[in-house]
Tab-separated table of C-alpha atoms in Angstrom:
chain	number	residue	atom	x	y	z
A	1	UNK	CA	-3.969	-3.305	13.231
A	2	UNK	CA	-3.322	0.150	11.796
A	3	UNK	CA	0.330	0.500	12.852
A	4	UNK	CA	-0.543	3.623	14.853
A	5	UNK	CA	-0.056	3.315	18.603
A	6	UNK	CA	-0.914	5.767	21.363
A	7	UNK	CA	0.151	5.988	24.992
A	8	UNK	CA	-1.098	5.942	27.624
A	9	UNK	CA	-4.485	4.331	26.977
A	10	UNK	CA	-6.074	5.959	30.032
A	11	UNK	CA	-5.090	8.963	32.120
A	12	UNK	CA	-6.588	10.901	35.030
A	13	UNK	CA	-5.451	14.465	35.659
A	14	UNK	CA	-6.496	17.294	37.950
A	15	UNK	CA	-7.878	20.567	36.660
A	16	UNK	CA	-5.044	23.046	36.024
A	17	UNK	CA	-2.424	20.391	35.389
A	18	UNK	CA	-0.567	19.757	32.150
A	19	UNK	CA	-0.632	16.535	30.125
A	20	UNK	CA	1.394	15.018	27.285
A	21	UNK	CA	-0.085	12.341	25.040
A	22	UNK	CA	2.075	10.345	22.662
A	23	UNK	CA	1.562	8.763	19.277
A	24	UNK	CA	3.714	6.556	17.085
A	25	UNK	CA	2.667	6.897	13.464
A	26	UNK	CA	2.635	4.269	10.782
A	27	UNK	CA	6.089	3.962	9.212
A	28	UNK	CA	6.530	6.209	6.189
A	29	UNK	CA	3.607	8.483	7.007
A	30	UNK	CA	4.834	12.071	7.197
A	31	UNK	CA	1.546	13.589	8.340
A	32	UNK	CA	-0.033	13.235	11.763
A	33	UNK	CA	-3.337	14.682	12.910
A	34	UNK	CA	-4.847	14.861	16.375
A	35	UNK	CA	-8.549	14.709	17.136
A	36	UNK	CA	-10.664	15.132	20.273
A	37	UNK	CA	-13.750	12.972	20.635
A	38	UNK	CA	-16.135	13.997	23.380
A	39	UNK	CA	-18.739	11.534	24.598
A	40	UNK	CA	-21.530	11.017	22.061
A	41	UNK	CA	-19.845	13.117	19.391
A	42	UNK	CA	-17.643	12.553	16.391
A	43	UNK	CA	-13.915	13.275	16.452
A	44	UNK	CA	-13.063	16.967	16.167
A	45	UNK	CA	-9.882	18.090	14.369
A	46	UNK	CA	-7.328	19.734	16.698
A	47	UNK	CA	-4.295	20.193	14.429
A	48	UNK	CA	-2.093	18.520	11.877
A	49	UNK	CA	1.670	18.256	11.547
A	50	UNK	CA	3.479	17.675	8.270
A	51	UNK	CA	7.262	17.134	8.267
A	52	UNK	CA	7.495	18.493	11.848
A	53	UNK	CA	5.642	21.751	11.103
A	54	UNK	CA	2.062	22.623	12.080
A	55	UNK	CA	-0.023	22.405	8.924
A	56	UNK	CA	-3.504	23.452	9.955
A	57	UNK	CA	-5.403	23.923	13.165
A	58	UNK	CA	-8.994	23.495	14.226
A	59	UNK	CA	-10.962	25.615	16.673
A	60	UNK	CA	-8.855	24.867	19.763
A	61	UNK	CA	-7.082	27.357	22.060
A	62	UNK	CA	-3.286	27.783	22.142
A	63	UNK	CA	-2.995	25.710	25.312
A	64	UNK	CA	-3.324	22.755	22.941
A	65	UNK	CA	0.051	22.324	21.275
A	66	UNK	CA	1.954	19.597	19.511
A	67	UNK	CA	5.235	18.291	18.257
A	68	UNK	CA	6.197	15.887	15.494
A	69	UNK	CA	9.555	14.130	15.445
A	70	UNK	CA	11.609	12.701	12.546
A	71	UNK	CA	11.030	9.132	13.752
A	72	UNK	CA	7.262	9.344	12.969
A	73	UNK	CA	6.329	9.925	16.611
A	74	UNK	CA	4.368	12.917	17.859
A	75	UNK	CA	3.010	14.527	21.026
A	76	UNK	CA	-0.090	16.423	22.004
A	77	UNK	CA	0.373	18.764	24.973
A	78	UNK	CA	-2.481	20.378	26.852
A	79	UNK	CA	-1.789	23.038	29.467
A	80	UNK	CA	-4.075	24.336	32.216
A	81	UNK	CA	-6.454	21.399	31.928
A	82	UNK	CA	-10.173	22.088	32.188
A	83	UNK	CA	-12.979	19.673	33.030
A	84	UNK	CA	-14.272	19.950	29.428
A	85	UNK	CA	-10.944	18.574	28.165
A	86	UNK	CA	-12.120	15.147	29.319
A	87	UNK	CA	-12.403	13.150	26.100
A	88	UNK	CA	-10.876	10.462	23.907
A	89	UNK	CA	-7.848	11.834	22.061
A	90	UNK	CA	-7.067	10.186	18.740
A	91	UNK	CA	-4.061	10.522	16.525
A	92	UNK	CA	-4.112	9.603	12.861
A	93	UNK	CA	-1.270	9.231	10.412
A	94	UNK	CA	-1.449	9.604	6.673
A	95	UNK	CA	0.472	10.362	3.552
A	96	UNK	CA	-0.226	13.686	1.936
A	97	UNK	CA	-0.763	12.084	-1.429
A	98	UNK	CA	-4.232	12.492	-2.811
A	99	UNK	CA	-6.785	9.884	-2.045
A	100	UNK	CA	-5.015	8.500	0.987
A	101	UNK	CA	-7.075	7.874	4.083
A	102	UNK	CA	-5.940	8.495	7.658
A	103	UNK	CA	-5.151	5.551	9.937
A	104	UNK	CA	-6.161	6.031	13.555
A	105	UNK	CA	-4.658	4.804	16.783
A	106	UNK	CA	-6.806	3.351	19.573
A	107	UNK	CA	-6.893	6.640	21.445
A	108	UNK	CA	-6.057	7.946	24.919
A	109	UNK	CA	-8.970	8.390	27.309
A	110	UNK	CA	-8.262	11.539	29.363
A	111	UNK	CA	-10.332	12.292	32.450
A	112	UNK	CA	-9.924	15.661	34.151
A	113	UNK	CA	-11.219	15.853	37.726
B	1	UNK	CA	-21.962	24.865	13.066
B	2	UNK	CA	-22.153	21.199	12.105
B	3	UNK	CA	-20.800	20.864	8.592
B	4	UNK	CA	-21.347	17.090	8.543
B	5	UNK	CA	-24.545	15.664	9.984
B	6	UNK	CA	-25.658	12.126	10.674
B	7	UNK	CA	-29.259	12.575	11.701
B	8	UNK	CA	-29.933	8.993	12.759
B	9	UNK	CA	-28.260	8.230	16.117
B	10	UNK	CA	-28.973	4.523	15.725
B	11	UNK	CA	-30.160	1.899	13.265
B	12	UNK	CA	-31.241	-1.685	13.838
B	13	UNK	CA	-31.226	-4.195	10.968
B	14	UNK	CA	-31.836	-7.923	10.643
B	15	UNK	CA	-28.896	-10.087	9.584
B	16	UNK	CA	-28.826	-10.572	5.806
B	17	UNK	CA	-30.799	-7.414	5.057
B	18	UNK	CA	-29.481	-4.097	3.754
B	19	UNK	CA	-28.169	-1.399	6.111
B	20	UNK	CA	-28.348	2.176	4.833
B	21	UNK	CA	-26.531	4.880	6.766
B	22	UNK	CA	-27.033	8.488	5.742
B	23	UNK	CA	-24.950	11.630	5.964
B	24	UNK	CA	-25.571	15.239	4.947
B	25	UNK	CA	-23.044	18.037	4.576
B	26	UNK	CA	-23.211	21.781	4.136
B	27	UNK	CA	-19.747	22.784	2.895
B	28	UNK	CA	-19.636	22.687	-0.916
B	29	UNK	CA	-15.814	22.801	-0.767
B	30	UNK	CA	-15.624	19.233	0.502
B	31	UNK	CA	-14.043	17.099	-2.219
B	32	UNK	CA	-13.448	13.791	-0.462
B	33	UNK	CA	-15.727	11.728	1.729
B	34	UNK	CA	-14.952	8.768	3.940
B	35	UNK	CA	-16.730	6.286	6.158
B	36	UNK	CA	-15.117	4.951	9.305
B	37	UNK	CA	-16.252	2.153	11.576
B	38	UNK	CA	-15.500	2.201	15.300
B	39	UNK	CA	-15.716	-0.602	17.829
B	40	UNK	CA	-15.621	0.147	21.578
B	41	UNK	CA	-12.100	0.740	22.945
B	42	UNK	CA	-10.660	0.991	19.428
B	43	UNK	CA	-9.872	3.870	17.120
B	44	UNK	CA	-11.908	4.477	13.961
B	45	UNK	CA	-11.083	2.109	11.108
B	46	UNK	CA	-11.260	3.265	7.520
B	47	UNK	CA	-14.022	1.561	5.555
B	48	UNK	CA	-14.533	3.193	2.185
B	49	UNK	CA	-14.128	6.574	0.514
B	50	UNK	CA	-15.358	8.501	-2.491
B	51	UNK	CA	-14.043	11.465	-4.400
B	52	UNK	CA	-16.402	14.279	-5.363
B	53	UNK	CA	-15.829	13.476	-9.048
B	54	UNK	CA	-17.628	10.146	-8.595
B	55	UNK	CA	-21.154	9.283	-7.540
B	56	UNK	CA	-20.581	5.692	-6.479
B	57	UNK	CA	-17.800	3.545	-5.085
B	58	UNK	CA	-18.083	-0.114	-4.267
B	59	UNK	CA	-15.903	-2.430	-2.177
B	60	UNK	CA	-17.296	-5.870	-1.511
B	61	UNK	CA	-20.411	-5.592	0.655
B	62	UNK	CA	-19.950	-1.841	1.056
B	63	UNK	CA	-21.114	0.805	-1.412
B	64	UNK	CA	-21.018	4.562	-0.933
B	65	UNK	CA	-23.271	6.850	-2.974
B	66	UNK	CA	-22.689	10.578	-3.340
B	67	UNK	CA	-25.356	13.069	-4.425
B	68	UNK	CA	-23.549	16.390	-4.726
B	69	UNK	CA	-26.603	18.428	-5.675
B	70	UNK	CA	-28.337	17.294	-2.484
B	71	UNK	CA	-25.079	17.360	-0.459
B	72	UNK	CA	-25.897	13.859	0.687
B	73	UNK	CA	-24.039	10.595	0.880
B	74	UNK	CA	-25.044	7.162	2.012
B	75	UNK	CA	-23.346	3.893	2.907
B	76	UNK	CA	-25.037	0.653	1.921
B	77	UNK	CA	-24.033	-2.628	3.527
B	78	UNK	CA	-25.365	-5.734	1.800
B	79	UNK	CA	-25.821	-8.265	3.284
B	80	UNK	CA	-25.511	-7.026	6.855
B	81	UNK	CA	-23.696	-9.273	9.325
B	82	UNK	CA	-23.628	-9.242	13.146
B	83	UNK	CA	-19.933	-8.287	13.012
B	84	UNK	CA	-20.953	-5.050	11.295
B	85	UNK	CA	-22.457	-3.841	14.569
B	86	UNK	CA	-20.430	-0.731	15.428
B	87	UNK	CA	-20.529	3.057	15.324
B	88	UNK	CA	-20.236	4.419	11.787
B	89	UNK	CA	-18.806	7.879	11.194
B	90	UNK	CA	-19.140	9.887	8.030
B	91	UNK	CA	-16.230	12.289	7.416
B	92	UNK	CA	-15.411	14.898	4.804
B	93	UNK	CA	-12.335	16.783	3.737
B	94	UNK	CA	-11.247	19.579	1.439
B	95	UNK	CA	-7.801	18.030	1.153
B	96	UNK	CA	-8.312	14.453	0.043
B	97	UNK	CA	-8.440	12.742	3.398
B	98	UNK	CA	-6.596	15.194	5.596
B	99	UNK	CA	-8.119	17.448	8.270
B	100	UNK	CA	-11.297	15.433	8.455
B	101	UNK	CA	-14.634	16.847	9.578
B	102	UNK	CA	-16.714	14.114	11.218
B	103	UNK	CA	-20.379	13.592	11.823
B	104	UNK	CA	-21.617	12.507	15.256
B	105	UNK	CA	-21.920	8.866	14.225
B	106	UNK	CA	-24.670	6.285	13.829
B	107	UNK	CA	-24.809	3.155	15.979
B	108	UNK	CA	-25.614	0.152	13.783
B	109	UNK	CA	-26.965	-3.000	15.405
B	110	UNK	CA	-27.295	-6.081	13.223
B	111	UNK	CA	-29.532	-8.674	14.835
B	112	UNK	CA	-29.037	-12.380	14.147
């Protein structure tokens, strides 16, 4: 039990639609990161939010966007869904202090058809 | 460009023996390395980490070794148990655990 919860656990969307994934971080953690894990690959960093501001972004297009709220919850939004967006989406919360590892939620499995 | 590589997709080990999982990296700016374990339908779970100023870190049955000159790290599990069967991910960071770069993972099967 990491204290990080994600919803929904599974989701099916049609190409071109928009989707919002949600994450509740571990209490006290002011940093949340989102990762995309395609089948057979490791998680790939999408972006990170620190105190409600974007604090780094991986190699993902602008149609991937996020929000972080004061109550330790966050959202990942994806517009104009493509078939290749089908993946497991993971959020991870952490403190920014040195030497602190990230705690992951169980993920949301997104299927785009 | 894969900055973190786990070249063995799978590993099978007998219960009680040592499991050695390997990881190579290319970015010399990485200063923090972590191992995560993942069971099906669960998110990755933190296992053990090591800072670039150390060459070894031990936690119970798990030991991580870092060879900076070779840009190589390894995870040793001794003794291996059937419950250790999972996917193991190596990850690296330039910011002490944030913005992780992951390898593709190694499936470990511990046979009883």
